[in-house]
Short mmCIF file of C-alpha atoms in Angstrom, two decimals:
data_model
loop_
_atom_site.label_atom_id
_atom_site.label_comp_id
_atom_site.label_asym_id
_atom_site.label_seq_id
_atom_site.Cartn_x
_atom_site.Cartn_y
_atom_site.Cartn_z
CA UNK P 15 -0.15 0.08 0.10
CA UNK P 16 1.52 3.48 -0.44
CA UNK P 17 -0.04 6.63 0.30
CA UNK P 18 -1.93 8.71 -2.78
CA UNK P 19 -3.80 11.85 -2.23
CA UNK P 20 -6.39 11.17 0.84
CA UNK P 21 -5.99 7.23 0.31
CA UNK P 22 -3.92 4.58 -0.13
CA UNK P 23 -3.28 2.44 -3.41
CA UNK P 24 -2.58 -1.34 -3.17
CA UNK P 25 -0.35 -3.10 -5.85
CA UNK P 26 1.34 -6.53 -6.09
CA UNK P 27 5.08 -6.14 -7.10
CA UNK P 28 6.40 -9.71 -8.46
CA UNK P 29 9.64 -10.86 -10.52
CA UNK P 30 13.02 -9.39 -11.83
CA UNK P 31 13.94 -7.77 -15.34
CA UNK P 32 11.78 -5.06 -17.43
CA UNK P 33 9.04 -3.85 -15.55
CA UNK P 34 5.08 -4.87 -17.08
CA UNK P 35 2.18 -2.77 -15.58
CA UNK P 36 -0.79 -4.73 -15.37
CA UNK P 37 -4.29 -2.35 -15.08
CA UNK P 38 -7.07 -4.49 -14.40
CA UNK P 39 -10.77 -3.91 -15.74
CA UNK P 40 -13.73 -2.31 -14.61
CA UNK P 41 -15.75 -4.43 -11.65
CA UNK P 42 -12.22 -6.49 -11.00
CA UNK P 43 -8.78 -6.21 -8.90
CA UNK P 44 -5.40 -6.54 -9.45
CA UNK P 45 -5.96 -10.28 -8.08
CA UNK P 46 -7.70 -10.95 -11.89
CA UNK P 47 -4.39 -11.60 -12.94
CA UNK P 48 -3.05 -13.54 -10.75
CA UNK P 49 -1.90 -16.93 -12.73
CA UNK P 50 -1.20 -14.71 -15.46
CA UNK P 51 1.32 -12.32 -13.48
CA UNK P 52 2.78 -15.42 -11.98
CA UNK P 53 3.82 -17.09 -15.44
CA UNK P 54 4.91 -13.20 -16.89
CA UNK P 55 6.94 -12.41 -13.61
CA UNK P 56 9.37 -15.23 -14.75
CA UNK P 57 10.94 -13.37 -17.32
CA UNK P 58 9.76 -9.48 -16.14
CA UNK P 59 9.09 -7.51 -13.18
CA UNK P 60 5.75 -7.12 -12.69
CA UNK P 61 3.31 -4.52 -11.02
CA UNK P 62 -1.01 -5.32 -10.94
CA UNK P 63 -2.15 -2.44 -9.50
CA UNK P 64 -5.75 -1.59 -7.92
CA UNK P 65 -7.30 0.90 -9.86
CA UNK P 66 -8.57 3.35 -7.59
CA UNK P 67 -12.64 2.97 -5.73
CA UNK P 68 -11.53 -1.40 -6.75
CA UNK P 69 -10.09 -3.74 -4.76
CA UNK P 70 -8.39 -2.34 -1.32
CA UNK P 71 -7.36 0.91 -3.00
CA UNK P 72 -9.50 3.50 -1.75
CA UNK P 73 -12.04 6.34 -3.35
CA UNK P 74 -10.18 9.66 -3.86
CA UNK P 75 -13.17 12.14 -4.92
CA UNK P 76 -16.88 11.33 -6.67
CA UNK P 77 -15.44 11.33 -9.76
CA UNK P 78 -12.93 8.96 -10.99
CA UNK P 79 -11.50 10.26 -14.19
CA UNK P 80 -8.99 8.73 -16.30
CA UNK P 81 -6.41 11.05 -16.10
CA UNK P 82 -6.61 11.20 -12.05
CA UNK P 83 -6.54 7.28 -12.06
CA UNK P 84 -3.14 7.76 -14.75
CA UNK P 85 -1.34 9.95 -11.81
CA UNK P 86 -2.38 7.30 -9.25
CA UNK P 87 -0.44 4.82 -11.63
CA UNK P 88 2.59 7.24 -11.89
CA UNK P 89 2.36 7.24 -8.19
CA UNK P 90 3.28 4.08 -7.60
CA UNK P 91 5.91 3.94 -10.28
CA UNK P 92 7.56 6.87 -8.97
CA UNK P 93 7.40 5.13 -5.58
CA UNK P 94 9.49 2.16 -6.87
CA UNK P 95 11.52 4.00 -8.59
CA UNK P 96 10.44 2.65 -12.17
CA UNK P 97 11.49 5.49 -14.84
CA UNK P 98 9.96 3.17 -17.94
CA UNK P 99 7.30 0.44 -18.25
CA UNK P 100 5.25 -1.47 -20.88
CA UNK P 101 0.85 -0.66 -19.54
CA UNK P 102 -1.16 -3.77 -19.93
CA UNK P 103 -4.55 -2.22 -19.79
CA UNK P 104 -7.94 -4.49 -19.84
CA UNK P 105 -11.10 -3.13 -20.52
CA UNK P 106 -11.17 -0.08 -18.54
CA UNK P 107 -7.40 -0.36 -17.52
CA UNK P 108 -7.21 -0.03 -21.24
CA UNK P 109 -8.42 3.75 -21.08
CA UNK P 110 -5.97 4.53 -17.92
CA UNK P 111 -3.00 3.06 -20.11
CA UNK P 112 -4.39 5.85 -22.83
CA UNK P 113 -4.53 8.50 -19.98
CA UNK P 114 -0.71 7.39 -18.99
CA UNK P 115 0.51 7.45 -22.72
CA UNK P 116 -0.91 11.22 -22.40
CA UNK P 117 0.15 12.19 -19.56
CA UNK P 118 3.19 10.60 -18.87
CA UNK P 119 4.56 10.02 -22.19
CA UNK P 120 8.47 9.13 -21.46
CA UNK P 121 7.31 6.45 -19.08
CA UNK P 122 5.97 4.44 -21.65
CA UNK P 123 7.59 2.01 -23.33
CA UNK P 124 4.34 0.58 -25.38
CA UNK P 125 1.16 -0.76 -24.31
CA UNK P 126 -1.20 -3.53 -25.14
CA UNK P 127 -4.75 -2.81 -25.27
CA UNK P 128 -6.42 -5.99 -24.08
CA UNK P 129 -9.68 -6.00 -25.11
CA UNK P 130 -9.97 -2.47 -24.85
CA UNK P 131 -10.93 0.31 -26.87
CA UNK P 132 -9.87 4.25 -27.52
CA UNK P 133 -13.52 5.54 -27.71
CA UNK P 134 -15.39 7.71 -25.63
CA UNK P 135 -19.07 6.35 -24.45
CA UNK P 136 -21.37 6.68 -26.83
CA UNK P 137 -25.21 8.02 -25.25
CA UNK P 138 -26.66 4.90 -24.60
CA UNK P 139 -22.98 3.35 -22.54
CA UNK P 140 -23.80 6.51 -20.33
CA UNK P 141 -27.75 5.51 -19.83
CA UNK P 142 -26.42 2.30 -18.60
CA UNK P 143 -23.85 3.33 -16.47
CA UNK P 144 -26.40 5.59 -14.66
CA UNK P 145 -28.16 2.28 -14.71
CA UNK P 146 -25.99 0.73 -12.59
CA UNK P 147 -25.51 3.57 -10.53
CA UNK P 148 -29.02 3.94 -9.81
CA UNK P 149 -29.15 0.05 -8.66
CA UNK P 150 -25.96 0.51 -6.44
CA UNK P 151 -27.04 2.71 -4.96
CA UNK P 152 -30.45 0.61 -4.19
CA UNK P 153 -28.04 -1.40 -2.83
CA UNK P 154 -28.72 -4.17 -6.00
CA UNK P 155 -24.74 -4.55 -6.44
CA UNK P 156 -25.42 -8.02 -6.35
CA UNK P 157 -27.43 -8.05 -9.96
CA UNK P 158 -24.18 -6.09 -11.50
CA UNK P 159 -22.28 -8.57 -10.82
CA UNK P 160 -24.06 -11.54 -11.68
CA UNK P 161 -25.08 -10.72 -15.16
CA UNK P 162 -22.20 -8.47 -16.24
CA UNK P 163 -19.05 -10.32 -14.89
CA UNK P 164 -19.85 -13.83 -16.97
CA UNK P 165 -20.82 -11.53 -19.77
CA UNK P 166 -16.86 -11.33 -20.13
CA UNK P 167 -16.64 -15.12 -20.83
CA UNK P 168 -17.53 -16.34 -24.17
CA UNK P 169 -21.06 -18.23 -23.88
CA UNK P 170 -19.31 -20.67 -24.60
CA UNK P 171 -16.93 -21.01 -22.17
CA UNK P 172 -19.10 -20.31 -19.26
CA UNK P 173 -19.62 -24.31 -17.97
CA UNK P 174 -16.12 -25.23 -19.19
CA UNK P 175 -14.68 -22.02 -16.90
CA UNK P 176 -17.46 -21.96 -14.32
CA UNK P 177 -15.04 -22.00 -10.98
CA UNK P 178 -12.87 -19.00 -12.78
CA UNK P 179 -16.15 -16.91 -13.72
CA UNK P 180 -17.18 -17.95 -9.72
CA UNK P 181 -14.30 -16.48 -9.06
CA UNK P 182 -14.40 -13.36 -10.68
CA UNK P 183 -17.57 -12.56 -9.50
CA UNK P 184 -16.08 -12.80 -6.15
CA UNK P 185 -13.23 -10.14 -6.90
CA UNK P 186 -16.56 -8.07 -8.01
CA UNK P 187 -17.95 -8.44 -4.08
CA UNK P 188 -14.73 -7.04 -2.90
CA UNK P 189 -14.98 -3.29 -4.52
CA UNK P 190 -16.58 -0.64 -2.61
CA UNK P 191 -19.73 -0.20 -3.70
CA UNK P 192 -18.97 3.72 -3.63
CA UNK P 193 -15.84 3.31 -5.20
CA UNK P 194 -17.50 1.54 -8.06
CA UNK P 195 -19.81 4.55 -8.32
CA UNK P 196 -16.69 6.79 -8.84
CA UNK P 197 -15.23 5.01 -11.61
CA UNK P 198 -18.88 4.62 -13.34
CA UNK P 199 -19.20 8.02 -13.03
CA UNK P 200 -15.00 8.69 -15.02
CA UNK P 201 -16.22 5.64 -17.34
CA UNK P 202 -18.94 8.02 -18.22
CA UNK P 203 -16.84 11.35 -18.51
CA UNK P 204 -13.50 9.96 -20.29
CA UNK P 205 -12.34 11.28 -23.59
CA UNK P 206 -12.17 9.58 -27.06
CA UNK P 207 -8.46 8.74 -27.69
CA UNK P 208 -8.71 7.25 -30.80
CA UNK P 209 -6.29 9.74 -32.54
CA UNK P 210 -3.79 9.31 -29.54
CA UNK P 211 -3.55 6.17 -29.91
CA UNK P 212 -3.35 5.71 -33.95
CA UNK P 213 -0.12 8.39 -33.61
CA UNK P 214 1.78 6.89 -30.97
CA UNK P 215 4.65 6.31 -32.23
CA UNK P 216 4.85 4.09 -29.24
CA UNK P 217 5.08 0.14 -30.12
CA UNK P 218 0.32 -1.13 -29.48
CA UNK P 219 0.02 -4.66 -29.10
CA UNK P 220 -3.78 -5.21 -29.21
CA UNK P 221 -5.63 -8.52 -27.93
CA UNK P 222 -8.71 -9.14 -29.24
CA UNK P 223 -11.52 -12.08 -28.84
CA UNK P 224 -14.07 -13.26 -31.40
CA UNK P 225 -16.20 -14.11 -28.64
CA UNK P 226 -16.19 -10.87 -26.83
CA UNK P 227 -19.74 -9.36 -25.39
CA UNK P 228 -18.32 -6.27 -25.30
CA UNK P 229 -16.17 -5.50 -28.33
CA UNK P 230 -17.15 -5.80 -31.56
CA UNK P 231 -14.38 -7.46 -33.09
CA UNK P 232 -14.31 -5.80 -36.69
CA UNK P 233 -14.37 -2.26 -34.73
CA UNK P 234 -11.18 -2.36 -32.87
CA UNK P 235 -9.52 -5.13 -35.60
CA UNK P 236 -10.02 -2.29 -38.21
CA UNK P 237 -8.73 0.85 -35.33
CA UNK P 238 -5.13 -1.65 -35.34
CA UNK P 239 -4.73 -1.63 -38.52
CA UNK P 240 -4.45 2.29 -38.64
CA UNK P 241 -2.43 2.26 -35.71
CA UNK P 242 0.92 3.32 -36.41
CA UNK P 243 2.80 0.61 -34.55
CA UNK P 244 0.18 -2.01 -34.13
CA UNK P 245 0.24 -5.67 -33.78
CA UNK P 246 -2.93 -7.66 -33.40
CA UNK P 247 -2.96 -11.00 -31.40
CA UNK P 248 -6.52 -12.44 -32.57
CA UNK P 249 -8.26 -15.06 -30.14
CA UNK P 250 -10.33 -17.50 -31.41
CA UNK P 251 -11.69 -18.90 -28.76
CA UNK P 252 -12.07 -15.84 -26.03
CA UNK P 253 -14.92 -13.71 -25.16
CA UNK P 254 -13.15 -10.57 -22.68
CA UNK P 255 -11.04 -12.38 -20.67
CA UNK P 256 -8.60 -13.50 -23.04
CA UNK P 257 -5.51 -13.91 -20.00
CA UNK P 258 -7.78 -16.06 -18.59
CA UNK P 259 -9.76 -18.04 -21.56
CA UNK P 260 -6.65 -18.19 -23.76
CA UNK P 261 -3.71 -18.00 -21.33
CA UNK P 262 -1.12 -19.68 -23.06
CA UNK P 263 -1.53 -17.86 -26.55
CA UNK P 264 -1.11 -14.48 -24.49
CA UNK P 265 1.55 -15.10 -22.34
CA UNK P 266 3.32 -15.86 -25.15
CA UNK P 267 2.40 -12.81 -27.73
CA UNK P 268 2.46 -10.72 -24.84
CA UNK P 269 6.53 -11.77 -23.82
CA UNK P 270 7.13 -12.00 -27.03
CA UNK P 271 6.15 -8.00 -27.90
CA UNK P 272 7.74 -6.54 -24.84
CA UNK P 273 10.74 -8.14 -25.29
CA UNK P 274 11.03 -6.56 -28.78
CA UNK P 275 9.56 -3.49 -28.08
CA UNK P 276 10.81 -2.18 -24.16
CA UNK P 277 13.93 -0.12 -24.55
#
């Protein structure tokens, strides 16, 4: 735990070598990466952070915008004396990684958009987030967890990976309701960062799931094709949770990409 503004940030720090920062998604904690981080840490120094509002990291203010979250990540790296890292962002974590790219460019050696997009929320998405905020305020967040978390997995992985799905729902339950609301408010207000992503000279690895229930594959494939230094890993049998659904393929692709581009 390290102090940040009026609260603390929780993180794990494993292994040694080139630093990789793992940023989890909405309704997750840094533990979602556990198996993945253990494997990665055999070759790299792996920092996995509880994004403020989730896990054991506290709530800072009513709206956790992406720039504030990037500042929290930067605080962790500064405290650990890490001057450059490769950022891996899952879903919401990708939005935070893009904010790091926007605000702390010299500290970024490259990024991985892991089932993530550079888009702002559509009006429809904002309305859905408002509905979730209303449910949480009524104490009905369990309904969000029981529907939203399984939707992260490909439909045909729900039965074989049932233990993992249930475990992920358990992680969502660890998140403070007030923290979840602050993050939902921040997600609603985040900027579109397509131009930044497509024009960055930093290397970008896109990991896309063919069976992702949240992100249309074709849409993100097109973004990747128009990204200056973009490379794509297509997961044929994954939804939105490739680091669990097809862990081996993801580890291999990410490791070789980081080895190649982390200068």
